[in-house]
Amino acid sequence: MTDSTTEMTGAPRRHATTEAVRASIGRRHRKQVYVKALGLGAISFAFLMLSILVISLASSGYKAFTQTHITLDVFVDSEEISAEKLPRGGFDDVLTAALLVHLPEVDASDRATRRKAEGILSKGAQFQLRDMVVADPGLIGQTVIMTVPLSDPYDQLNKDLIDRDTDEANRRLKNDEISWFDTLEVEGLISTPLNTGLITNADSRFPELAGLRGALIGSAWALLVCFLISFPLGIGAAIYLEEFAPRNRISDFIEVNINNLAAVPSVVFGLLALAVFIGWFGLPRSAPLVGGMTLALMTMPTIIIATRAALKSVPPSIREAALGIGASQQQVVFGHVLPLAMPGIMTGTIIGLAQALGETAPLLLIGMNAFITSAPSTPLDSATALPTQIFIWADSPERGFVSRTSAAILVLLTFLVTMNAIAIFLRNRFERKW
């Protein structure tokens, strides 16, 4: 009686359970589809935003990679430039005379008109001629062919960034100035070559002369200092905490604080460096040495966390095998575990350095946003860095710095992408699977 009752009641229950399972499978499949769709949507949105950013930067920054120049036959007048007085001399007057040869409509006797015509040439043109003559005084009394940059308004005009249809009162260049430029262009004196000065020149208040050389070298010095400090200290701390430190409250406390330090805003590290390195130790402001030490404070937690993860990823059998043949703990770590974990450590280090390369706030606080017109020769020289150079140009009122800001961001992104590509290559090249 009991068995027959159980069989009678068991069948409907199994049927109900099967139906419930089938229904739940359908719901789980639909949820899985929703989650997958949300993930794809998030990735598509991220790529869309990234594409908009890159396209926006490229559309406004590509014009900075070319620069408007003019080619002139310059007679180095011995009455204006004397070999005995070099490097002094009337280099600007010599260049203006060479320019006015092609602008007969300009009244050179009118001082205001002459100064207006002088504005066609960049302020750096006279220094370019000066350097040539100082290097070879035999040029005095001869005619040399020079290609010099035009000033920023005429560069903007050549790149169609100045609307000729705008009312003259609201335009940077008046009608006569535009007419002068058209005359020079008709004569075939105007060219737009690749702007190598964007990379080889240091910073300048004149957009047509401003370059990233000082910022690039400053960033290189700062990253070198950051690497030399953070890499050995970070790896050493991680090895001790992971392999040798006793498991107690003190090591747990240190581990938690290292994880928290990785999430501290970078401006806090800048304030710390300002107070300790500059305030207490008296190190110079705007120096890549201080910038590198500040970035090292930020990067070290990242390297420690990445190194510990890489050490943990080494299979325990490696350690056990080494210990089994009589190796000491130190030999196991430095002879077997650390070499196997090194690809992961290098990947984490490069990613940490790439993050440090793009940091701006701590470098602003230690003064690496100063106006420096020369590249640093040592880590103690005043310098800027790529992020702070972008900040300086973005804050400049001259229109020519708009395109240069976008171009500098593209250069910075290129460095970041390159460093991440190196990290991926190292990971794939040396990765071992067990």
Coordinates of C-alpha atoms in Angstrom, one line a residue, residues 39-240:
G39 CA 28.7 43.3 -22.3
L40 CA 28.8 43.8 -26.1
G41 CA 26.9 47.0 -25.7
A42 CA 29.4 48.3 -23.0
I43 CA 32.4 47.3 -25.2
S44 CA 30.8 48.9 -28.3
F45 CA 30.1 52.1 -26.3
A46 CA 33.7 52.2 -25.0
F47 CA 35.0 51.8 -28.6
L48 CA 32.6 54.4 -29.8
M49 CA 33.9 56.9 -27.2
L50 CA 37.5 56.0 -27.9
S51 CA 36.9 56.5 -31.6
I52 CA 35.3 59.8 -31.1
L53 CA 38.2 60.9 -28.9
V54 CA 40.9 59.8 -31.4
I55 CA 39.0 61.2 -34.4
S56 CA 38.5 64.5 -32.6
L57 CA 42.2 64.7 -31.6
A58 CA 43.3 63.7 -35.1
S59 CA 41.0 66.2 -36.9
S60 CA 42.3 69.1 -34.8
G61 CA 45.9 68.0 -34.3
Y62 CA 47.0 66.9 -37.7
K63 CA 47.6 70.4 -38.9
A64 CA 50.3 70.8 -36.3
F65 CA 52.4 68.2 -38.0
T66 CA 53.0 70.6 -40.8
Q67 CA 54.3 74.2 -40.7
T68 CA 54.1 77.0 -43.1
H69 CA 57.6 78.2 -44.4
I70 CA 58.9 80.8 -46.8
T71 CA 62.0 80.5 -48.9
L72 CA 64.0 83.7 -49.4
D73 CA 67.2 84.8 -51.0
V74 CA 68.8 86.6 -48.1
F75 CA 71.7 88.9 -48.8
V76 CA 73.8 89.0 -45.6
D77 CA 74.6 92.7 -45.7
S78 CA 78.0 93.5 -44.2
E79 CA 76.7 96.9 -43.2
E80 CA 74.1 95.3 -40.9
I81 CA 76.1 92.3 -39.7
S82 CA 79.8 92.6 -38.8
A83 CA 82.0 89.6 -38.1
E84 CA 83.6 91.5 -35.2
K85 CA 80.3 92.0 -33.5
L86 CA 78.9 88.5 -33.8
P87 CA 76.5 87.2 -32.6
R88 CA 75.1 90.8 -32.5
G89 CA 73.8 92.3 -35.7
G90 CA 70.7 93.4 -37.6
F91 CA 69.6 89.9 -38.6
D92 CA 65.9 90.9 -38.6
D93 CA 66.6 93.9 -40.8
V94 CA 68.4 91.7 -43.3
L95 CA 65.5 89.2 -43.4
T96 CA 63.0 92.0 -43.8
A97 CA 64.9 93.5 -46.7
A98 CA 64.9 90.0 -48.4
L99 CA 61.1 89.8 -47.8
L100 CA 60.3 93.3 -49.1
V101 CA 61.9 92.5 -52.4
H102 CA 58.8 90.4 -53.1
L103 CA 56.4 93.0 -51.8
P104 CA 56.9 96.1 -53.8
E105 CA 53.5 97.5 -52.7
V106 CA 54.8 97.8 -49.1
D107 CA 56.0 101.3 -48.3
A108 CA 59.3 100.5 -46.5
S109 CA 59.7 104.1 -45.5
D110 CA 56.6 104.0 -43.4
R111 CA 57.8 102.5 -40.1
A112 CA 54.4 101.1 -39.1
T113 CA 53.8 99.4 -42.4
R114 CA 57.4 98.0 -42.3
R115 CA 56.8 96.5 -38.9
K116 CA 53.5 95.1 -40.1
A117 CA 55.3 93.4 -42.9
E118 CA 58.0 92.1 -40.5
G119 CA 55.2 90.2 -38.8
I120 CA 55.0 87.8 -41.7
L121 CA 58.2 86.1 -40.5
S122 CA 58.5 84.2 -37.3
K123 CA 60.5 85.7 -34.5
G124 CA 62.7 82.6 -34.7
A125 CA 63.8 83.4 -38.3
Q126 CA 66.4 86.0 -37.2
F127 CA 67.9 83.5 -34.7
Q128 CA 68.1 80.9 -37.5
L129 CA 70.0 83.3 -39.6
R130 CA 72.2 84.3 -36.7
D131 CA 73.2 80.7 -36.0
M132 CA 74.1 80.2 -39.6
V133 CA 76.3 83.3 -39.8
V134 CA 77.9 82.6 -36.4
A135 CA 78.7 79.0 -37.6
D136 CA 80.2 80.4 -40.9
P137 CA 81.1 84.1 -40.8
G138 CA 82.2 83.8 -44.4
L139 CA 78.5 84.1 -45.3
I140 CA 78.7 87.8 -44.6
G141 CA 78.5 89.7 -47.9
Q142 CA 77.0 86.7 -49.7
T143 CA 73.4 85.7 -50.6
V144 CA 72.1 82.6 -49.0
I145 CA 68.8 80.7 -49.6
M146 CA 66.9 80.3 -46.4
T147 CA 63.6 78.6 -45.6
V148 CA 62.2 80.1 -42.4
P149 CA 58.9 79.6 -40.6
L150 CA 56.1 82.2 -40.9
S151 CA 54.4 83.6 -37.9
D152 CA 51.4 81.9 -36.4
P153 CA 48.7 84.1 -38.0
Y154 CA 50.0 83.5 -41.5
D155 CA 50.4 79.8 -40.6
Q156 CA 46.8 79.7 -39.6
L157 CA 45.8 81.5 -42.8
N158 CA 47.6 79.0 -44.9
K159 CA 45.9 76.1 -43.1
D160 CA 42.4 77.8 -43.7
L161 CA 42.0 78.3 -40.0
I162 CA 41.3 82.0 -40.6
D163 CA 38.1 82.7 -42.5
R164 CA 38.8 85.3 -45.2
D165 CA 35.0 86.1 -45.3
T166 CA 35.0 87.2 -41.7
D167 CA 34.6 90.9 -41.2
E168 CA 38.0 92.6 -41.3
A169 CA 37.6 94.1 -37.8
N170 CA 37.1 90.7 -36.3
R171 CA 39.9 89.0 -38.2
R172 CA 43.5 88.5 -37.0
L173 CA 44.9 89.5 -40.4
K174 CA 43.7 92.6 -42.3
N175 CA 43.0 92.6 -46.0
D176 CA 46.4 94.1 -46.9
E177 CA 48.2 91.4 -44.9
I178 CA 46.2 88.7 -46.6
S179 CA 47.1 90.3 -50.0
W180 CA 50.8 90.2 -49.1
F181 CA 50.5 86.5 -48.2
D182 CA 48.7 85.8 -51.5
T183 CA 51.5 87.6 -53.4
L184 CA 54.1 85.5 -51.8
E185 CA 52.1 82.3 -52.4
V186 CA 51.7 83.2 -56.1
E187 CA 55.4 83.6 -56.4
G188 CA 55.9 80.1 -55.1
L189 CA 57.7 81.1 -52.0
I190 CA 55.3 79.4 -49.6
S191 CA 55.7 75.7 -48.6
T192 CA 54.2 73.5 -46.0
P193 CA 56.7 70.8 -45.1
L194 CA 56.6 68.3 -42.2
N195 CA 56.9 70.1 -38.9
T196 CA 59.9 68.4 -37.4
G197 CA 60.2 71.3 -34.9
L198 CA 57.2 69.8 -33.1
I199 CA 59.5 67.1 -31.8
T200 CA 63.0 68.7 -32.0
N201 CA 62.2 72.2 -30.6
A202 CA 61.8 73.0 -26.9
D203 CA 58.9 75.1 -25.7
S204 CA 58.3 78.6 -26.9
R205 CA 55.8 81.4 -26.5
F206 CA 55.4 81.5 -30.2
P207 CA 53.3 78.6 -31.5
E208 CA 55.2 78.2 -34.7
L209 CA 58.4 77.6 -32.8
A210 CA 57.0 75.5 -29.9
G211 CA 58.0 71.9 -29.7
L212 CA 58.0 68.9 -27.4
R213 CA 61.8 68.2 -27.1
G214 CA 62.1 69.5 -23.5
A215 CA 58.9 67.6 -22.4
L216 CA 60.0 64.4 -24.0
I217 CA 63.5 64.5 -22.4
G218 CA 62.0 65.5 -19.1
S219 CA 59.5 62.6 -19.2
A220 CA 62.4 60.3 -20.1
W221 CA 64.5 61.4 -17.1
A222 CA 61.5 61.2 -14.8
L223 CA 60.6 57.7 -16.0
L224 CA 64.2 56.5 -15.7
V225 CA 64.3 57.8 -12.1
C226 CA 60.9 56.2 -11.4
F227 CA 62.1 52.9 -12.8
L228 CA 65.4 52.8 -10.9
I229 CA 63.6 53.4 -7.6
S230 CA 60.3 51.6 -7.9
F231 CA 61.5 48.5 -9.8
P232 CA 64.0 47.1 -7.3
L233 CA 62.2 48.3 -4.2
G234 CA 58.8 47.0 -5.4
I235 CA 60.1 43.6 -6.4
G236 CA 62.1 43.3 -3.1
A237 CA 59.1 44.2 -1.0
A238 CA 56.9 41.8 -2.9
I239 CA 59.3 38.9 -2.6
Y240 CA 59.6 39.4 1.1

